[in-house]
CSV table of N, CA and C in Angstrom, one decimal:
chain,number,residue,atom,x,y,z
A,1044,MET,N,37.6,0.0,-64.3
A,1044,MET,CA,37.6,0.5,-63.5
A,1044,MET,C,36.6,1.2,-63.5
A,1045,GLY,N,35.8,1.3,-61.9
A,1045,GLY,CA,34.3,2.3,-62.1
A,1045,GLY,C,34.6,3.2,-62.1
A,1046,ALA,N,33.6,4.7,-62.3
A,1046,ALA,CA,33.7,6.0,-62.3
A,1046,ALA,C,33.8,6.1,-61.1
A,1047,ILE,N,33.3,5.8,-59.7
A,1047,ILE,CA,33.4,6.5,-58.6
A,1047,ILE,C,35.1,6.1,-58.0
A,1048,TYR,N,35.3,4.6,-58.2
A,1048,TYR,CA,36.7,4.3,-57.9
A,1048,TYR,C,37.5,5.1,-58.6
A,1049,GLY,N,37.6,5.4,-59.9
A,1049,GLY,CA,38.1,6.5,-60.5
A,1049,GLY,C,38.5,7.8,-60.3
A,1050,LEU,N,37.6,8.2,-59.7
A,1050,LEU,CA,37.5,9.7,-58.8
A,1050,LEU,C,38.1,9.5,-57.7
A,1051,TRP,N,37.4,8.4,-56.4
A,1051,TRP,CA,38.2,8.3,-55.6
A,1051,TRP,C,39.7,7.9,-55.4
A,1052,LEU,N,40.4,7.6,-57.0
A,1052,LEU,CA,41.5,6.8,-56.6
A,1052,LEU,C,42.5,8.2,-57.3
A,1053,ALA,N,41.7,9.4,-57.8
A,1053,ALA,CA,42.3,10.2,-58.2
A,1053,ALA,C,42.2,11.5,-57.2
A,1054,GLN,N,41.5,11.5,-56.2
A,1054,GLN,CA,41.5,12.4,-55.3
A,1054,GLN,C,42.7,11.6,-54.3
A,1055,TYR,N,42.6,10.7,-54.2
A,1055,TYR,CA,43.3,9.8,-53.3
A,1055,TYR,C,45.2,10.2,-53.5
A,1056,GLU,N,45.1,10.2,-54.9
A,1056,GLU,CA,46.9,10.5,-55.3
A,1056,GLU,C,47.2,11.6,-55.5
A,1057,VAL,N,46.0,12.9,-55.3
A,1057,VAL,CA,46.3,14.2,-55.1
A,1057,VAL,C,46.7,14.2,-53.7
A,1058,LEU,N,46.2,14.1,-53.1
A,1058,LEU,CA,46.6,14.4,-51.6
A,1058,LEU,C,47.9,13.7,-51.0
A,1059,ARG,N,47.9,12.5,-51.7
A,1059,ARG,CA,49.2,11.6,-51.6
A,1059,ARG,C,50.4,12.7,-52.0
A,1060,GLU,N,50.0,13.1,-53.2
A,1060,GLU,CA,51.3,14.1,-53.9
A,1060,GLU,C,51.5,15.3,-52.9
A,1061,HIS,N,50.3,15.8,-52.1
A,1061,HIS,CA,50.6,17.1,-51.5
A,1061,HIS,C,51.0,16.4,-50.0
A,1062,GLY,N,51.8,15.4,-50.0
A,1062,GLY,CA,52.2,15.1,-48.4
A,1062,GLY,C,51.5,14.3,-47.5
A,1063,HIS,N,50.2,13.9,-48.0
A,1063,HIS,CA,49.4,13.5,-47.1
A,1063,HIS,C,49.8,11.5,-46.9
A,1064,SER,N,49.6,11.0,-45.9
A,1064,SER,CA,50.2,9.7,-45.5
A,1064,SER,C,49.0,8.9,-46.0
A,1065,PRO,N,49.0,7.3,-46.6
A,1065,PRO,CA,48.2,7.0,-47.2
A,1065,PRO,C,46.9,6.9,-45.9
A,1066,SER,N,46.9,6.9,-45.0
A,1066,SER,CA,45.9,6.9,-44.0
A,1066,SER,C,45.0,8.4,-43.7
A,1067,GLU,N,45.8,9.6,-43.7
A,1067,GLU,CA,45.3,10.4,-43.8
A,1067,GLU,C,44.7,10.7,-45.5
A,1068,ALA,N,44.9,10.4,-46.3
A,1068,ALA,CA,44.2,10.1,-47.7
A,1068,ALA,C,42.9,9.6,-47.6
A,1069,PHE,N,43.4,8.5,-47.3
A,1069,PHE,CA,41.9,7.7,-46.7
A,1069,PHE,C,40.8,8.4,-45.8
A,1070,ASN,N,41.1,8.6,-44.8
A,1070,ASN,CA,40.4,9.4,-44.1
A,1070,ASN,C,40.0,10.6,-44.3
A,1071,GLU,N,40.4,11.5,-45.6
A,1071,GLU,CA,40.1,12.5,-45.9
A,1071,GLU,C,38.5,12.0,-46.8
A,1072,THR,N,38.8,10.7,-47.1
A,1072,THR,CA,37.3,10.3,-48.3
A,1072,THR,C,36.9,9.6,-48.0
A,1073,VAL,N,36.8,8.9,-46.3
A,1073,VAL,CA,36.1,7.9,-46.0
A,1073,VAL,C,34.6,7.8,-46.1
A,1074,GLU,N,34.1,8.9,-46.0
A,1074,GLU,CA,32.8,9.4,-45.8
A,1074,GLU,C,32.3,9.2,-47.3
A,1075,GLU,N,33.0,9.8,-48.2
A,1075,GLU,CA,32.2,9.7,-49.5
A,1075,GLU,C,32.9,8.3,-49.8
A,1076,ALA,N,34.0,7.6,-49.6
A,1076,ALA,CA,34.0,6.3,-50.3
A,1076,ALA,C,33.3,5.2,-49.6
A,1077,THR,N,32.9,5.2,-48.6
A,1077,THR,CA,32.6,4.1,-47.7
A,1077,THR,C,30.7,4.4,-47.9
A,1078,GLN,N,30.5,2.8,-48.8
A,1078,GLN,CA,29.0,3.2,-49.1
A,1078,GLN,C,28.2,2.0,-48.4
A,1079,SER,N,27.3,1.8,-47.6
A,1079,SER,CA,26.9,1.0,-46.7
A,1079,SER,C,25.1,1.0,-47.2
A,1080,LEU,N,24.9,-0.2,-47.6
A,1080,LEU,CA,23.1,-0.4,-48.0
A,1080,LEU,C,22.9,-1.3,-47.0
A,1081,TYR,N,22.4,-0.6,-46.0
A,1081,TYR,CA,21.4,-1.3,-44.9
A,1081,TYR,C,20.0,-0.7,-45.1
A,1082,PRO,N,19.2,-2.0,-45.2
A,1082,PRO,CA,17.9,-1.2,-45.3
A,1082,PRO,C,17.3,-0.9,-43.9
A,1083,LEU,N,16.6,0.4,-43.9
A,1083,LEU,CA,16.3,1.3,-42.8
A,1083,LEU,C,15.4,0.6,-41.7
A,1084,ILE,N,14.2,-0.5,-42.3
A,1084,ILE,CA,13.5,-0.9,-42.0
A,1084,ILE,C,13.6,-2.6,-42.3
A,1085,ALA,N,13.8,-3.7,-41.3
A,1085,ALA,CA,13.8,-5.2,-41.7
A,1085,ALA,C,12.6,-5.6,-41.3
A,1086,GLU,N,11.9,-6.1,-42.8
A,1086,GLU,CA,10.3,-6.7,-42.2
A,1086,GLU,C,10.6,-7.7,-41.2
A,1087,ASN,N,11.3,-8.6,-41.3
A,1087,ASN,CA,12.1,-9.7,-40.7
A,1087,ASN,C,13.5,-9.8,-40.1
A,1088,GLY,N,13.7,-9.7,-38.9
A,1088,GLY,CA,15.0,-9.8,-38.3
A,1088,GLY,C,15.8,-10.7,-38.8
A,1089,ALA,N,15.3,-11.9,-38.8
A,1089,ALA,CA,15.8,-13.2,-39.1
A,1089,ALA,C,16.8,-13.4,-40.6
A,1090,VAL,N,16.3,-12.5,-41.3
A,1090,VAL,CA,17.2,-12.4,-42.9
A,1090,VAL,C,17.1,-10.8,-43.1
A,1091,VAL,N,18.1,-10.4,-42.4
A,1091,VAL,CA,18.5,-8.5,-43.0
A,1091,VAL,C,19.4,-8.5,-43.6
A,1092,PRO,N,19.6,-8.4,-44.8
A,1092,PRO,CA,20.7,-8.3,-46.2
A,1092,PRO,C,21.6,-7.0,-45.4
A,1093,VAL,N,22.6,-6.9,-45.8
A,1093,VAL,CA,23.6,-6.3,-45.0
A,1093,VAL,C,24.7,-6.4,-46.4
A,1094,SER,N,25.4,-5.2,-46.8
A,1094,SER,CA,26.1,-5.2,-47.5
A,1094,SER,C,27.2,-3.8,-47.2
A,1095,VAL,N,28.6,-4.0,-47.6
A,1095,VAL,CA,29.5,-3.0,-47.5
A,1095,VAL,C,30.7,-2.8,-48.6
A,1096,GLU,N,31.0,-1.6,-49.1
A,1096,GLU,CA,31.7,-1.4,-50.2
A,1096,GLU,C,32.6,-0.7,-50.0
A,1097,VAL,N,33.8,-0.9,-49.7
A,1097,VAL,CA,34.8,0.7,-49.1
A,1097,VAL,C,35.8,0.7,-50.8
A,1098,ASN,N,35.6,2.0,-51.4
A,1098,ASN,CA,36.1,2.3,-52.5
A,1098,ASN,C,37.8,2.7,-52.3
A,1099,ALA,N,38.6,1.9,-52.2
A,1099,ALA,CA,39.7,2.4,-51.9
A,1099,ALA,C,40.4,1.5,-52.5
A,1100,PRO,N,42.1,2.1,-52.8
A,1100,PRO,CA,43.1,1.1,-53.3
A,1100,PRO,C,43.3,0.1,-52.8
A,1101,MET,N,43.5,-1.3,-53.5
A,1101,MET,CA,43.6,-2.3,-52.5
A,1101,MET,C,45.5,-2.6,-53.1
A,1102,THR,N,46.3,-2.2,-53.0
A,1102,THR,CA,47.7,-2.6,-53.1
A,1102,THR,C,48.5,-3.1,-52.0
A,1103,PRO,N,49.3,-3.5,-51.9
A,1103,PRO,CA,50.0,-4.0,-50.7
A,1103,PRO,C,50.5,-3.4,-49.7
A,1104,GLN,N,50.6,-1.7,-50.4
A,1104,GLN,CA,51.1,-0.8,-49.0
A,1104,GLN,C,50.0,-0.3,-48.4
A,1105,SER,N,49.0,-0.3,-49.1
A,1105,SER,CA,47.5,0.4,-48.1
A,1105,SER,C,46.6,-0.6,-48.9
A,1106,TYR,N,45.7,-1.0,-48.0
A,1106,TYR,CA,44.6,-2.0,-48.2
A,1106,TYR,C,43.8,-2.1,-47.1
A,1107,VAL,N,42.3,-2.8,-47.6
A,1107,VAL,CA,41.5,-2.9,-46.6
A,1107,VAL,C,41.3,-4.2,-46.0
A,1108,LYS,N,41.9,-4.3,-44.6
A,1108,LYS,CA,42.4,-6.0,-44.1
A,1108,LYS,C,41.1,-6.7,-43.5
A,1109,HIS,N,40.2,-6.1,-42.8
A,1109,HIS,CA,38.9,-6.5,-42.3
A,1109,HIS,C,37.7,-5.6,-42.5
A,1110,ILE,N,36.7,-6.1,-43.0
A,1110,ILE,CA,35.2,-5.6,-42.7
A,1110,ILE,C,34.4,-6.2,-41.6
A,1111,TYR,N,33.9,-5.3,-40.7
A,1111,TYR,CA,33.3,-6.3,-39.2
A,1111,TYR,C,31.8,-5.3,-39.5
A,1112,VAL,N,30.9,-6.3,-39.2
A,1112,VAL,CA,29.5,-5.5,-39.3
A,1112,VAL,C,29.2,-6.1,-37.8
A,1113,VAL,N,28.8,-5.2,-37.2
A,1113,VAL,CA,28.3,-5.3,-35.5
A,1113,VAL,C,27.0,-4.8,-35.3
A,1114,ALA,N,26.3,-5.6,-34.7
A,1114,ALA,CA,24.6,-5.2,-34.5
A,1114,ALA,C,25.1,-4.8,-32.7
A,1115,ASP,N,24.6,-3.9,-32.2
A,1115,ASP,CA,24.9,-3.2,-30.9
A,1115,ASP,C,23.9,-4.0,-30.0
A,1116,LYS,N,22.6,-4.5,-30.3
A,1116,LYS,CA,21.7,-5.2,-29.3
A,1116,LYS,C,21.8,-6.6,-29.2
A,1117,ASN,N,22.5,-6.7,-30.5
A,1117,ASN,CA,22.3,-8.5,-30.3
A,1117,ASN,C,22.9,-9.3,-29.6
A,1118,ARG,N,22.4,-10.5,-29.0
A,1118,ARG,CA,23.4,-11.0,-27.8
A,1118,ARG,C,24.8,-11.2,-28.4
A,1119,ILE,N,25.5,-11.4,-29.8
A,1119,ILE,CA,26.6,-11.6,-29.6
A,1119,ILE,C,26.3,-10.5,-30.9
A,1120,PRO,N,27.2,-9.1,-30.6
A,1120,PRO,CA,27.2,-8.2,-31.3
A,1120,PRO,C,28.1,-8.2,-32.8
A,1121,ILE,N,29.3,-8.5,-32.8
A,1121,ILE,CA,29.8,-9.1,-34.0
A,1121,ILE,C,28.9,-10.1,-35.1
A,1122,VAL,N,28.7,-9.6,-35.7
A,1122,VAL,CA,27.6,-10.4,-36.7
A,1122,VAL,C,28.3,-11.4,-37.8
A,1123,THR,N,29.7,-10.4,-38.1
A,1123,THR,CA,30.1,-10.8,-39.7
A,1123,THR,C,31.7,-10.2,-39.8
A,1124,ARG,N,32.8,-10.9,-39.7
A,1124,ARG,CA,33.9,-10.6,-40.3
A,1124,ARG,C,34.2,-11.1,-41.4
A,1125,VAL,N,34.8,-9.9,-42.2
A,1125,VAL,CA,35.6,-10.8,-43.5
A,1125,VAL,C,37.0,-10.2,-43.7
A,1126,ALA,N,38.0,-10.8,-44.1
A,1126,ALA,CA,39.2,-10.6,-44.1
A,1126,ALA,C,39.4,-10.6,-45.5
A,1127,LEU,N,40.2,-9.5,-45.8
A,1127,LEU,CA,40.7,-9.3,-47.1
A,1127,LEU,C,42.1,-9.2,-47.5
A,1128,THR,N,42.5,-9.1,-48.4
A,1128,THR,CA,44.1,-9.0,-48.8
A,1128,THR,C,44.1,-8.2,-50.3
A,1129,PRO,N,45.2,-7.9,-50.6
A,1129,PRO,CA,44.9,-7.0,-51.8
A,1129,PRO,C,45.0,-7.7,-52.9
A,1130,ALA,N,45.0,-8.8,-53.0
A,1130,ALA,CA,44.3,-9.9,-54.1
A,1130,ALA,C,43.1,-10.1,-54.3
A,1131,SER,N,42.0,-9.9,-53.2
A,1131,SER,CA,40.8,-9.5,-53.4
A,1131,SER,C,40.7,-8.7,-54.6
A,1132,GLY,N,41.1,-7.3,-54.6
A,1132,GLY,CA,40.6,-6.5,-56.0
A,1132,GLY,C,40.0,-5.6,-55.0
A,1133,GLN,N,38.6,-5.6,-54.4
A,1133,GLN,CA,37.6,-5.1,-54.2
A,1133,GLN,C,37.4,-5.0,-52.8
A,1134,ALA,N,37.3,-4.4,-51.6
A,1134,ALA,CA,36.8,-4.2,-50.3
A,1134,ALA,C,35.3,-4.5,-50.5
A,1135,TYR,N,35.1,-5.8,-50.5
A,1135,TYR,CA,33.2,-5.4,-50.5
A,1135,TYR,C,33.0,-7.1,-49.6
A,1136,MET,N,31.8,-6.6,-48.9
A,1136,MET,CA,30.9,-7.8,-48.4
A,1136,MET,C,29.5,-7.7,-48.3
A,1137,GLY,N,29.0,-9.0,-48.3
A,1137,GLY,CA,27.6,-9.1,-48.4
A,1137,GLY,C,27.1,-10.0,-47.6
A,1138,ALA,N,25.8,-10.3,-47.0
A,1138,ALA,CA,25.6,-11.6,-46.0
A,1138,ALA,C,24.0,-11.1,-45.4
A,1139,ASN,N,23.7,-11.8,-45.2
A,1139,ASN,CA,22.3,-11.9,-44.4
A,1139,ASN,C,22.3,-11.7,-43.0
A,1140,ILE,N,22.3,-11.0,-42.3
A,1140,ILE,CA,22.5,-10.8,-40.6
A,1140,ILE,C,21.2,-11.0,-40.0
A,1141,ARG,N,21.1,-11.8,-38.9
A,1141,ARG,CA,20.1,-11.3,-37.6
A,1141,ARG,C,20.1,-10.6,-36.6
A,1142,LEU,N,19.2,-9.9,-36.4
A,1142,LEU,CA,18.6,-8.7,-35.6
A,1142,LEU,C,17.7,-9.3,-34.9
A,1143,GLY,N,17.8,-9.1,-33.5
A,1143,GLY,CA,16.7,-9.5,-32.2
A,1143,GLY,C,15.6,-8.1,-32.0
A,1144,GLU,N,16.1,-6.9,-32.3
A,1144,GLU,CA,15.4,-5.8,-32.5
A,1144,GLU,C,16.0,-4.7,-32.7
A,1145,THR,N,15.5,-3.7,-32.7
A,1145,THR,CA,15.9,-2.6,-33.6
A,1145,THR,C,17.0,-2.3,-32.7
A,1146,THR,N,18.1,-1.6,-33.9
A,1146,THR,CA,19.4,-1.9,-33.1
A,1146,THR,C,20.1,-0.9,-33.9
A,1147,ASP,N,21.3,-0.3,-33.9
A,1147,ASP,CA,22.4,0.7,-34.3
A,1147,ASP,C,23.4,-0.4,-35.2
A,1148,VAL,N,23.4,-0.8,-36.6
A,1148,VAL,CA,24.6,-1.4,-36.9
A,1148,VAL,C,25.3,-0.7,-37.7
A,1149,ARG,N,26.6,-1.0,-37.3
A,1149,ARG,CA,28.0,-0.7,-37.6
A,1149,ARG,C,28.6,-1.3,-38.6
A,1150,ALA,N,29.4,-0.7,-39.7
A,1150,ALA,CA,29.9,-1.1,-40.3
A,1150,ALA,C,31.5,-0.3,-40.0
A,1151,ILE,N,32.6,-1.4,-39.6
A,1151,ILE,CA,33.7,-1.0,-39.3
A,1151,ILE,C,34.7,-1.6,-40.3
A,1152,VAL,N,35.6,-0.6,-40.5
A,1152,VAL,CA,36.4,-1.2,-41.4
A,1152,VAL,C,37.9,-1.0,-41.1
A,1153,GLU,N,38.7,-1.9,-40.9
A,1153,GLU,CA,40.5,-1.7,-40.5
A,1153,GLU,C,41.3,-1.8,-41.9
A,1154,GLN,N,42.2,-0.7,-41.6
A,1154,GLN,CA,43.1,-0.7,-43.1
A,1154,GLN,C,43.8,-1.7,-42.2
A,1155,SER,N,45.2,-1.9,-43.9
A,1155,SER,CA,46.1,-2.5,-43.2
A,1155,SER,C,47.1,-1.7,-42.3
A,1156,ASP,N,47.3,-0.6,-42.0
A,1156,ASP,CA,48.0,-0.1,-41.2
A,1156,ASP,C,47.6,-0.2,-39.5
A,1157,GLY,N,46.5,-0.5,-39.2
A,1157,GLY,CA,45.6,-0.5,-38.5
A,1157,GLY,C,44.7,0.4,-38.1
A,1158,THR,N,44.2,1.3,-38.9
A,1158,THR,CA,43.5,2.8,-39.2
A,1158,THR,C,42.0,1.9,-39.0
A,1159,LEU,N,41.0,2.5,-38.0
A,1159,LEU,CA,39.8,1.9,-38.2
A,1159,LEU,C,38.7,2.9,-38.6
A,1160,PHE,N,37.8,2.7,-39.1
A,1160,PHE,CA,37.0,3.6,-39.8
A,1160,PHE,C,35.4,3.1,-39.6
A,1161,ALA,N,34.5,4.0,-39.1
A,1161,ALA,CA,33.0,3.0,-39.1
A,1161,ALA,C,32.1,4.3,-39.2
A,1162,LEU,N,30.7,3.3,-39.6
A,1162,LEU,CA,29.6,4.1,-40.1
A,1162,LEU,C,28.4,3.1,-39.3
A,1163,LYS,N,27.6,3.8,-38.9
A,1163,LYS,CA,26.4,3.6,-38.7
A,1163,LYS,C,25.2,3.8,-38.8
A,1164,ARG,N,24.4,3.0,-38.8
A,1164,ARG,CA,23.2,3.3,-39.1
A,1164,ARG,C,21.8,2.6,-38.5
A,1165,GLU,N,20.9,2.9,-38.0
A,1165,GLU,CA,19.7,2.2,-37.1
A,1165,GLU,C,19.1,1.9,-37.9
A,1166,VAL,N,18.8,0.2,-37.8
A,1166,VAL,CA,17.9,-0.6,-38.7
A,1166,VAL,C,16.6,-0.7,-37.5
A,1167,LYS,N,15.4,-0.4,-38.1
A,1167,LYS,CA,14.4,-0.7,-37.3
A,1167,LYS,C,13.8,-2.6,-37.6
A,1168,VAL,N,13.4,-2.9,-36.7
A,1168,VAL,CA,13.3,-4.5,-36.6
A,1168,VAL,C,11.5,-4.6,-36.5
A,1169,THR,N,10.5,-5.2,-37.2
A,1169,THR,CA,9.4,-5.1,-36.8
A,1169,THR,C,8.9,-6.6,-36.5
A,1170,VAL,N,10.2,-7.5,-37.0
A,1170,VAL,CA,9.5,-9.1,-36.0
A,1170,VAL,C,10.9,-9.4,-35.9
A,1171,GLY,N,11.3,-10.0,-34.6
A,1171,GLY,CA,12.8,-10.3,-34.1
A,1171,GLY,C,13.1,-11.5,-34.8
A,1172,GLY,N,14.5,-11.8,-34.9
A,1172,GLY,CA,14.9,-12.9,-35.3
A,1172,GLY,C,16.0,-13.9,-34.4
A,1173,CYS,N,16.2,-13.5,-33.4
A,1173,CYS,CA,17.1,-13.6,-32.8
A,1173,CYS,C,16.8,-15.0,-31.8
A,1174,GLY,N,15.2,-15.3,-31.7
A,1174,GLY,CA,14.7,-16.0,-30.7
A,1174,GLY,C,14.3,-15.0,-29.4
A,1175,GLY,N,13.8,-15.8,-28.5
A,1175,GLY,CA,13.9,-15.3,-27.2
A,1175,GLY,C,12.6,-14.2,-27.3
């Protein structure tokens, strides 16, 4: 178990012991627990590496069900969707996406209970990668 995950799990368990629901406990730490590794400037919009990691328990009672990556100004905004189960062990995805222009890129995390969390970051594109 990684140190960050261990710290998050300890905080999550303390919040649960104090009466917080799984969603509330997750919400309390989502800013700290969600790590997004987008480059701030993409040299080439045709190949923009992104990865999203959510340090949250992956138990049958509460787990990350989907991770979406959305590029607001792309012709097709939803650029990737990853489906996860508790058997996945870790909520992580990594992919190369295409961006046609400078845009906000969002990581949207859906929990098993339907709760959604989002993180946004602007990515500047110097050479577009979607044609046109």
